[in-house]
Amino acid sequence: MSEHIVSAYSDELERLSADIMKMGGIVETMIADAARALGANDLDLAREVVARDPQVDMIEADAERQVVSLIARRQPMGHDLRTILSAMKISNELERIGDLAKNIAKRAQRLDENVSPEMRNAIIRMSHPVHQQLTNVLNAYASGNADKAKAVWSSDDDIDLHYNSVFREMLTYLVEDPRRISAGAHMLFMAKNLERIGDHCTNIAEFVYYQAVGEYLSELERPKLNQV
C-alpha cells in the first residue's frame, strides 16, 4: 500500500472518530441542558434540546455511510476493523442517548403546577452522575483507554442506585399528594430515561474496551444490582 493511500486511510479513520466525538459532545450538552431546563422551568431551553436531536441523527447516518465505505474500499483487518465496527456501534448508542435526552426535555415542557422543586431536584441530582458517566466513556473512547472504559462499565450500579432512590422518593411524593400523580409520572419516566442512558454508556464502554484489546467484557465479572 503506497504512502499516499496509507495517509488517506488514516485520515478517513480519524474523520470517523472525530464525528463520533462530535456526536458525543452534542448529546452531552443535551443531557445537561435538559436538566437545566427542568430545574429552571425553562421551556425555551427544553425546546432547543429537542431541536438538536435531528443533528445527532444526521451524524449517525453519515457515520454509518463512512463505515460501509471504509469496509468496502479498505477491507480492514485487526485493530482497524475493530475501530470501524466499534464506531458504528457507538454512534448507534449515542443516537439512542440523544433520543432519551430529547424525551426528558419534552416531558419538562408538560409539567403542571403540582410539580414541586423537590421533585425537580431529584431528577437533576440523578442527571449529574449520568452526565459524568457519558463524559468518562467519551474520554475513554478518545484515548482508546481500556482501563477507563472498564471503570465506566463497572460503575453502572451507581446509576441504578440513583434510580432506585429517585423511584422511592417520587412514590413518597405521590402518596403525600395525589394531585402530583401526573407530574410524578413524568418524573418517573425522566428517571427511567436517565437510567437507560447509563445503560447505553455501559454499552459504549464495552465497545471501547473491545476496540482497544480485542476481547469482550464478561457480565459474569460484574454482579447486577436489582432494581425497584
PDB file of C-alpha atoms in Angstrom:
ATOM      1  CA  MET A   1       0.000   0.000   0.000  1.00  0.00           C
ATOM      2  CA  SER A   2       1.510   3.358  -1.048  1.00  0.00           C
ATOM      3  CA  GLU A   3       2.272   6.111   1.444  1.00  0.00           C
ATOM      4  CA  HIS A   4      -0.479   8.270  -0.083  1.00  0.00           C
ATOM      5  CA  ILE A   5      -3.079   5.541   0.312  1.00  0.00           C
ATOM      6  CA  VAL A   6      -1.998   4.873   3.897  1.00  0.00           C
ATOM      7  CA  SER A   7      -2.253   8.588   4.708  1.00  0.00           C
ATOM      8  CA  ALA A   8      -5.705   8.858   3.113  1.00  0.00           C
ATOM      9  CA  TYR A   9      -6.872   5.776   5.009  1.00  0.00           C
ATOM     10  CA  SER A  10      -5.640   7.235   8.305  1.00  0.00           C
ATOM     11  CA  ASP A  11      -7.431  10.487   7.541  1.00  0.00           C
ATOM     12  CA  GLU A  12     -10.676   8.597   6.946  1.00  0.00           C
ATOM     13  CA  LEU A  13     -10.370   6.746  10.262  1.00  0.00           C
ATOM     14  CA  GLU A  14      -9.634   9.998  12.058  1.00  0.00           C
ATOM     15  CA  ARG A  15     -12.632  11.678  10.458  1.00  0.00           C
ATOM     16  CA  LEU A  16     -14.892   8.843  11.594  1.00  0.00           C
ATOM     17  CA  SER A  17     -13.606   9.086  15.163  1.00  0.00           C
ATOM     18  CA  ALA A  18     -13.952  12.881  15.098  1.00  0.00           C
ATOM     19  CA  ASP A  19     -17.573  12.588  14.002  1.00  0.00           C
ATOM     20  CA  ILE A  20     -18.275  10.162  16.852  1.00  0.00           C
ATOM     21  CA  MET A  21     -16.760  12.632  19.327  1.00  0.00           C
ATOM     22  CA  LYS A  22     -18.785  15.484  17.822  1.00  0.00           C
ATOM     23  CA  MET A  23     -21.919  13.414  18.212  1.00  0.00           C
ATOM     24  CA  GLY A  24     -20.956  12.635  21.793  1.00  0.00           C
ATOM     25  CA  GLY A  25     -20.431  16.307  22.560  1.00  0.00           C
ATOM     26  CA  ILE A  26     -23.902  17.168  21.312  1.00  0.00           C
ATOM     27  CA  VAL A  27     -25.643  14.518  23.385  1.00  0.00           C
ATOM     28  CA  GLU A  28     -23.588  15.568  26.428  1.00  0.00           C
ATOM     29  CA  THR A  29     -24.993  19.087  26.155  1.00  0.00           C
ATOM     30  CA  MET A  30     -28.471  17.727  25.527  1.00  0.00           C
ATOM     31  CA  ILE A  31     -28.406  15.863  28.861  1.00  0.00           C
ATOM     32  CA  ALA A  32     -27.017  18.844  30.769  1.00  0.00           C
ATOM     33  CA  ASP A  33     -29.408  21.336  29.170  1.00  0.00           C
ATOM     34  CA  ALA A  34     -32.439  19.087  29.614  1.00  0.00           C
ATOM     35  CA  ALA A  35     -31.654  19.008  33.352  1.00  0.00           C
ATOM     36  CA  ARG A  36     -31.130  22.780  33.425  1.00  0.00           C
ATOM     37  CA  ALA A  37     -34.402  23.334  31.589  1.00  0.00           C
ATOM     38  CA  LEU A  38     -36.183  21.146  34.118  1.00  0.00           C
ATOM     39  CA  GLY A  39     -34.650  22.907  37.097  1.00  0.00           C
ATOM     40  CA  ALA A  40     -35.376  26.412  35.837  1.00  0.00           C
ATOM     41  CA  ASN A  41     -38.678  25.533  34.142  1.00  0.00           C
ATOM     42  CA  ASP A  42     -37.076  26.990  31.021  1.00  0.00           C
ATOM     43  CA  LEU A  43     -39.392  25.913  28.217  1.00  0.00           C
ATOM     44  CA  ASP A  44     -37.332  27.667  25.532  1.00  0.00           C
ATOM     45  CA  LEU A  45     -34.213  25.725  26.523  1.00  0.00           C
ATOM     46  CA  ALA A  46     -36.210  22.493  26.579  1.00  0.00           C
ATOM     47  CA  ARG A  47     -37.365  23.170  23.031  1.00  0.00           C
ATOM     48  CA  GLU A  48     -33.758  23.873  21.988  1.00  0.00           C
ATOM     49  CA  VAL A  49     -32.731  20.464  23.328  1.00  0.00           C
ATOM     50  CA  VAL A  50     -35.448  18.772  21.288  1.00  0.00           C
ATOM     51  CA  ALA A  51     -34.355  20.710  18.197  1.00  0.00           C
ATOM     52  CA  ARG A  52     -30.793  19.354  18.449  1.00  0.00           C
ATOM     53  CA  ASP A  53     -31.839  15.731  18.004  1.00  0.00           C
ATOM     54  CA  PRO A  54     -32.027  15.793  14.167  1.00  0.00           C
ATOM     55  CA  GLN A  55     -28.367  16.868  14.083  1.00  0.00           C
ATOM     56  CA  VAL A  56     -27.461  13.763  16.080  1.00  0.00           C
ATOM     57  CA  ASP A  57     -29.451  11.608  13.671  1.00  0.00           C
ATOM     58  CA  MET A  58     -27.661  13.168  10.686  1.00  0.00           C
ATOM     59  CA  ILE A  59     -24.206  12.480  12.117  1.00  0.00           C
ATOM     60  CA  GLU A  60     -25.171   8.891  12.893  1.00  0.00           C
ATOM     61  CA  ALA A  61     -26.399   8.350   9.333  1.00  0.00           C
ATOM     62  CA  ASP A  62     -23.214   9.842   7.923  1.00  0.00           C
ATOM     63  CA  ALA A  63     -21.058   7.700  10.239  1.00  0.00           C
ATOM     64  CA  GLU A  64     -22.864   4.607   9.000  1.00  0.00           C
ATOM     65  CA  ARG A  65     -22.148   5.600   5.401  1.00  0.00           C
ATOM     66  CA  GLN A  66     -18.483   6.095   6.265  1.00  0.00           C
ATOM     67  CA  VAL A  67     -18.316   2.665   7.888  1.00  0.00           C
ATOM     68  CA  VAL A  68     -19.842   0.935   4.863  1.00  0.00           C
ATOM     69  CA  SER A  69     -17.476   2.782   2.529  1.00  0.00           C
ATOM     70  CA  LEU A  70     -14.386   2.003   4.612  1.00  0.00           C
ATOM     71  CA  ILE A  71     -15.174  -1.695   4.809  1.00  0.00           C
ATOM     72  CA  ALA A  72     -15.947  -1.926   1.096  1.00  0.00           C
ATOM     73  CA  ARG A  73     -12.890   0.006  -0.103  1.00  0.00           C
ATOM     74  CA  ARG A  74     -10.224  -0.709   2.512  1.00  0.00           C
ATOM     75  CA  GLN A  75     -11.088  -4.253   3.620  1.00  0.00           C
ATOM     76  CA  PRO A  76      -9.761  -3.515   7.121  1.00  0.00           C
ATOM     77  CA  MET A  77      -8.425  -6.194   9.446  1.00  0.00           C
ATOM     78  CA  GLY A  78      -7.411  -6.493  13.081  1.00  0.00           C
ATOM     79  CA  HIS A  79      -7.469  -3.281  15.118  1.00  0.00           C
ATOM     80  CA  ASP A  80      -8.654  -1.163  12.180  1.00  0.00           C
ATOM     81  CA  LEU A  81     -11.682  -3.387  11.687  1.00  0.00           C
ATOM     82  CA  ARG A  82     -12.470  -3.236  15.412  1.00  0.00           C
ATOM     83  CA  THR A  83     -12.127   0.557  15.286  1.00  0.00           C
ATOM     84  CA  ILE A  84     -14.570   0.864  12.402  1.00  0.00           C
ATOM     85  CA  LEU A  85     -17.154  -1.567  13.747  1.00  0.00           C
ATOM     86  CA  SER A  86     -16.948  -0.056  17.244  1.00  0.00           C
ATOM     87  CA  ALA A  87     -17.507   3.410  15.800  1.00  0.00           C
ATOM     88  CA  MET A  88     -20.702   2.214  14.135  1.00  0.00           C
ATOM     89  CA  LYS A  89     -21.937   0.603  17.361  1.00  0.00           C
ATOM     90  CA  ILE A  90     -21.035   3.636  19.455  1.00  0.00           C
ATOM     91  CA  SER A  91     -22.800   6.018  17.073  1.00  0.00           C
ATOM     92  CA  ASN A  92     -25.953   3.895  17.447  1.00  0.00           C
ATOM     93  CA  GLU A  93     -25.714   4.113  21.231  1.00  0.00           C
ATOM     94  CA  LEU A  94     -25.176   7.883  21.123  1.00  0.00           C
ATOM     95  CA  GLU A  95     -28.190   8.314  18.868  1.00  0.00           C
ATOM     96  CA  ARG A  96     -30.312   6.494  21.427  1.00  0.00           C
ATOM     97  CA  ILE A  97     -28.910   8.642  24.223  1.00  0.00           C
ATOM     98  CA  GLY A  98     -29.901  11.698  22.202  1.00  0.00           C
ATOM     99  CA  ASP A  99     -33.437  10.348  21.898  1.00  0.00           C
ATOM    100  CA  LEU A 100     -33.634   9.827  25.660  1.00  0.00           C
ATOM    101  CA  ALA A 101     -32.339  13.333  26.404  1.00  0.00           C
ATOM    102  CA  LYS A 102     -34.886  14.687  23.938  1.00  0.00           C
ATOM    103  CA  ASN A 103     -37.658  12.794  25.743  1.00  0.00           C
ATOM    104  CA  ILE A 104     -36.597  14.306  29.071  1.00  0.00           C
ATOM    105  CA  ALA A 105     -36.780  17.783  27.531  1.00  0.00           C
ATOM    106  CA  LYS A 106     -40.199  17.047  26.046  1.00  0.00           C
ATOM    107  CA  ARG A 107     -41.554  15.921  29.403  1.00  0.00           C
ATOM    108  CA  ALA A 108     -40.089  19.020  31.060  1.00  0.00           C
ATOM    109  CA  GLN A 109     -42.452  21.049  28.856  1.00  0.00           C
ATOM    110  CA  ARG A 110     -45.518  19.118  30.023  1.00  0.00           C
ATOM    111  CA  LEU A 111     -45.240  19.569  33.768  1.00  0.00           C
ATOM    112  CA  ASP A 112     -48.115  21.198  35.609  1.00  0.00           C
ATOM    113  CA  GLU A 113     -48.215  23.415  38.685  1.00  0.00           C
ATOM    114  CA  ASN A 114     -48.266  20.404  41.005  1.00  0.00           C
ATOM    115  CA  VAL A 115     -44.608  19.573  40.420  1.00  0.00           C
ATOM    116  CA  SER A 116     -42.526  20.690  43.398  1.00  0.00           C
ATOM    117  CA  PRO A 117     -38.917  21.966  43.455  1.00  0.00           C
ATOM    118  CA  GLU A 118     -38.000  18.834  45.407  1.00  0.00           C
ATOM    119  CA  MET A 119     -39.313  16.636  42.602  1.00  0.00           C
ATOM    120  CA  ARG A 120     -37.321  18.596  40.029  1.00  0.00           C
ATOM    121  CA  ASN A 121     -34.183  18.427  42.164  1.00  0.00           C
ATOM    122  CA  ALA A 122     -34.406  14.645  42.471  1.00  0.00           C
ATOM    123  CA  ILE A 123     -34.112  14.286  38.686  1.00  0.00           C
ATOM    124  CA  ILE A 124     -31.382  16.922  38.474  1.00  0.00           C
ATOM    125  CA  ARG A 125     -29.317  15.093  41.111  1.00  0.00           C
ATOM    126  CA  MET A 126     -29.567  11.885  39.133  1.00  0.00           C
ATOM    127  CA  SER A 127     -28.579  13.624  35.906  1.00  0.00           C
ATOM    128  CA  HIS A 128     -25.147  14.617  37.261  1.00  0.00           C
ATOM    129  CA  PRO A 129     -23.601  11.129  37.609  1.00  0.00           C
ATOM    130  CA  VAL A 130     -25.236  10.059  34.329  1.00  0.00           C
ATOM    131  CA  HIS A 131     -23.706  13.043  32.532  1.00  0.00           C
ATOM    132  CA  GLN A 132     -20.347  12.307  34.147  1.00  0.00           C
ATOM    133  CA  GLN A 133     -20.548   8.681  33.067  1.00  0.00           C
ATOM    134  CA  LEU A 134     -21.047   9.762  29.453  1.00  0.00           C
ATOM    135  CA  THR A 135     -18.136  12.199  29.712  1.00  0.00           C
ATOM    136  CA  ASN A 136     -15.905   9.481  31.130  1.00  0.00           C
ATOM    137  CA  VAL A 137     -16.730   6.950  28.433  1.00  0.00           C
ATOM    138  CA  LEU A 138     -16.195   9.517  25.669  1.00  0.00           C
ATOM    139  CA  ASN A 139     -12.791  10.288  27.179  1.00  0.00           C
ATOM    140  CA  ALA A 140     -12.037   6.558  27.186  1.00  0.00           C
ATOM    141  CA  TYR A 141     -13.020   6.381  23.518  1.00  0.00           C
ATOM    142  CA  ALA A 142     -10.931   9.412  22.560  1.00  0.00           C
ATOM    143  CA  SER A 143      -7.847   7.972  24.256  1.00  0.00           C
ATOM    144  CA  GLY A 144      -8.514   4.325  23.404  1.00  0.00           C
ATOM    145  CA  ASN A 145      -8.057   3.518  27.091  1.00  0.00           C
ATOM    146  CA  ALA A 146      -9.362   0.073  28.023  1.00  0.00           C
ATOM    147  CA  ASP A 147      -8.958   0.647  31.777  1.00  0.00           C
ATOM    148  CA  LYS A 148     -11.057   3.814  31.683  1.00  0.00           C
ATOM    149  CA  ALA A 149     -13.686   2.011  29.638  1.00  0.00           C
ATOM    150  CA  LYS A 150     -13.819  -0.835  32.140  1.00  0.00           C
ATOM    151  CA  ALA A 151     -14.159   1.658  35.011  1.00  0.00           C
ATOM    152  CA  VAL A 152     -17.266   3.122  33.359  1.00  0.00           C
ATOM    153  CA  TRP A 153     -18.633  -0.352  32.702  1.00  0.00           C
ATOM    154  CA  SER A 154     -18.124  -1.289  36.349  1.00  0.00           C
ATOM    155  CA  SER A 155     -19.845   1.867  37.647  1.00  0.00           C
ATOM    156  CA  ASP A 156     -23.273   1.085  36.207  1.00  0.00           C
ATOM    157  CA  ASP A 157     -24.563   0.005  39.618  1.00  0.00           C
ATOM    158  CA  ASP A 158     -24.076   3.582  40.848  1.00  0.00           C
ATOM    159  CA  ILE A 159     -26.645   4.808  38.329  1.00  0.00           C
ATOM    160  CA  ASP A 160     -29.032   2.017  39.305  1.00  0.00           C
ATOM    161  CA  LEU A 161     -28.740   3.078  42.954  1.00  0.00           C
ATOM    162  CA  HIS A 162     -29.651   6.652  41.995  1.00  0.00           C
ATOM    163  CA  TYR A 163     -32.621   5.395  40.015  1.00  0.00           C
ATOM    164  CA  ASN A 164     -33.889   3.270  42.901  1.00  0.00           C
ATOM    165  CA  SER A 165     -33.559   6.248  45.240  1.00  0.00           C
ATOM    166  CA  VAL A 166     -35.433   8.601  42.904  1.00  0.00           C
ATOM    167  CA  PHE A 167     -38.140   5.995  42.293  1.00  0.00           C
ATOM    168  CA  ARG A 168     -38.844   5.668  46.014  1.00  0.00           C
ATOM    169  CA  GLU A 169     -38.701   9.421  46.519  1.00  0.00           C
ATOM    170  CA  MET A 170     -41.271  10.019  43.782  1.00  0.00           C
ATOM    171  CA  LEU A 171     -43.608   7.409  45.230  1.00  0.00           C
ATOM    172  CA  THR A 172     -43.415   9.210  48.555  1.00  0.00           C
ATOM    173  CA  TYR A 173     -44.429  12.494  46.943  1.00  0.00           C
ATOM    174  CA  LEU A 174     -47.349  10.832  45.174  1.00  0.00           C
ATOM    175  CA  VAL A 175     -48.617   9.246  48.368  1.00  0.00           C
ATOM    176  CA  GLU A 176     -48.411  12.578  50.184  1.00  0.00           C
ATOM    177  CA  ASP A 177     -50.368  14.442  47.500  1.00  0.00           C
ATOM    178  CA  PRO A 178     -52.353  12.544  44.822  1.00  0.00           C
ATOM    179  CA  ARG A 179     -52.617  15.770  42.798  1.00  0.00           C
ATOM    180  CA  ARG A 180     -48.992  15.184  41.879  1.00  0.00           C
ATOM    181  CA  ILE A 181     -49.736  11.950  40.027  1.00  0.00           C
ATOM    182  CA  SER A 182     -49.422  13.464  36.540  1.00  0.00           C
ATOM    183  CA  ALA A 183     -46.200  15.302  37.366  1.00  0.00           C
ATOM    184  CA  GLY A 184     -44.886  12.274  39.209  1.00  0.00           C
ATOM    185  CA  ALA A 185     -45.471  10.054  36.193  1.00  0.00           C
ATOM    186  CA  HIS A 186     -43.415  12.409  34.025  1.00  0.00           C
ATOM    187  CA  MET A 187     -40.672  12.429  36.659  1.00  0.00           C
ATOM    188  CA  LEU A 188     -40.585   8.647  36.855  1.00  0.00           C
ATOM    189  CA  PHE A 189     -40.216   8.449  33.075  1.00  0.00           C
ATOM    190  CA  MET A 190     -37.402  11.017  33.220  1.00  0.00           C
ATOM    191  CA  ALA A 191     -35.613   8.959  35.858  1.00  0.00           C
ATOM    192  CA  LYS A 192     -36.021   5.839  33.745  1.00  0.00           C
ATOM    193  CA  ASN A 193     -34.647   7.673  30.715  1.00  0.00           C
ATOM    194  CA  LEU A 194     -31.578   8.661  32.734  1.00  0.00           C
ATOM    195  CA  GLU A 195     -31.138   5.071  33.909  1.00  0.00           C
ATOM    196  CA  ARG A 196     -31.299   3.893  30.304  1.00  0.00           C
ATOM    197  CA  ILE A 197     -28.710   6.496  29.297  1.00  0.00           C
ATOM    198  CA  GLY A 198     -26.469   4.896  31.904  1.00  0.00           C
ATOM    199  CA  ASP A 199     -27.048   1.519  30.252  1.00  0.00           C
ATOM    200  CA  HIS A 200     -26.078   2.935  26.860  1.00  0.00           C
ATOM    201  CA  CYS A 201     -22.898   4.394  28.377  1.00  0.00           C
ATOM    202  CA  THR A 202     -22.101   0.912  29.653  1.00  0.00           C
ATOM    203  CA  ASN A 203     -22.610  -0.468  26.146  1.00  0.00           C
ATOM    204  CA  ILE A 204     -20.263   2.157  24.738  1.00  0.00           C
ATOM    205  CA  ALA A 205     -17.682   1.191  27.351  1.00  0.00           C
ATOM    206  CA  GLU A 206     -17.885  -2.420  26.176  1.00  0.00           C
ATOM    207  CA  PHE A 207     -17.237  -1.373  22.564  1.00  0.00           C
ATOM    208  CA  VAL A 208     -14.324   0.861  23.575  1.00  0.00           C
ATOM    209  CA  TYR A 209     -12.805  -1.995  25.551  1.00  0.00           C
ATOM    210  CA  TYR A 210     -13.248  -4.384  22.637  1.00  0.00           C
ATOM    211  CA  GLN A 211     -11.708  -1.894  20.220  1.00  0.00           C
ATOM    212  CA  ALA A 212      -8.677  -1.481  22.477  1.00  0.00           C
ATOM    213  CA  VAL A 213      -7.902  -5.085  23.441  1.00  0.00           C
ATOM    214  CA  GLY A 214      -9.896  -7.288  21.079  1.00  0.00           C
ATOM    215  CA  GLU A 215     -11.781  -9.013  23.887  1.00  0.00           C
ATOM    216  CA  TYR A 216     -15.286  -8.642  25.279  1.00  0.00           C
ATOM    217  CA  LEU A 217     -16.063  -7.794  28.877  1.00  0.00           C
ATOM    218  CA  SER A 218     -17.998 -10.561  30.609  1.00  0.00           C
ATOM    219  CA  GLU A 219     -21.185  -9.879  32.547  1.00  0.00           C
ATOM    220  CA  LEU A 220     -20.004 -12.599  34.946  1.00  0.00           C
ATOM    221  CA  GLU A 221     -17.391 -10.137  36.197  1.00  0.00           C
ATOM    222  CA  ARG A 222     -19.998  -7.636  37.356  1.00  0.00           C
ATOM    223  CA  PRO A 223     -22.957  -8.501  39.618  1.00  0.00           C
ATOM    224  CA  LYS A 224     -26.046  -6.562  38.562  1.00  0.00           C
ATOM    225  CA  LEU A 225     -27.929  -4.574  41.159  1.00  0.00           C
ATOM    226  CA  ASN A 226     -31.614  -5.441  41.480  1.00  0.00           C
ATOM    227  CA  GLN A 227     -33.809  -2.518  40.501  1.00  0.00           C
ATOM    228  CA  VAL A 228     -37.072  -1.486  42.058  1.00  0.00           C
TER     229      VAL A 228
END
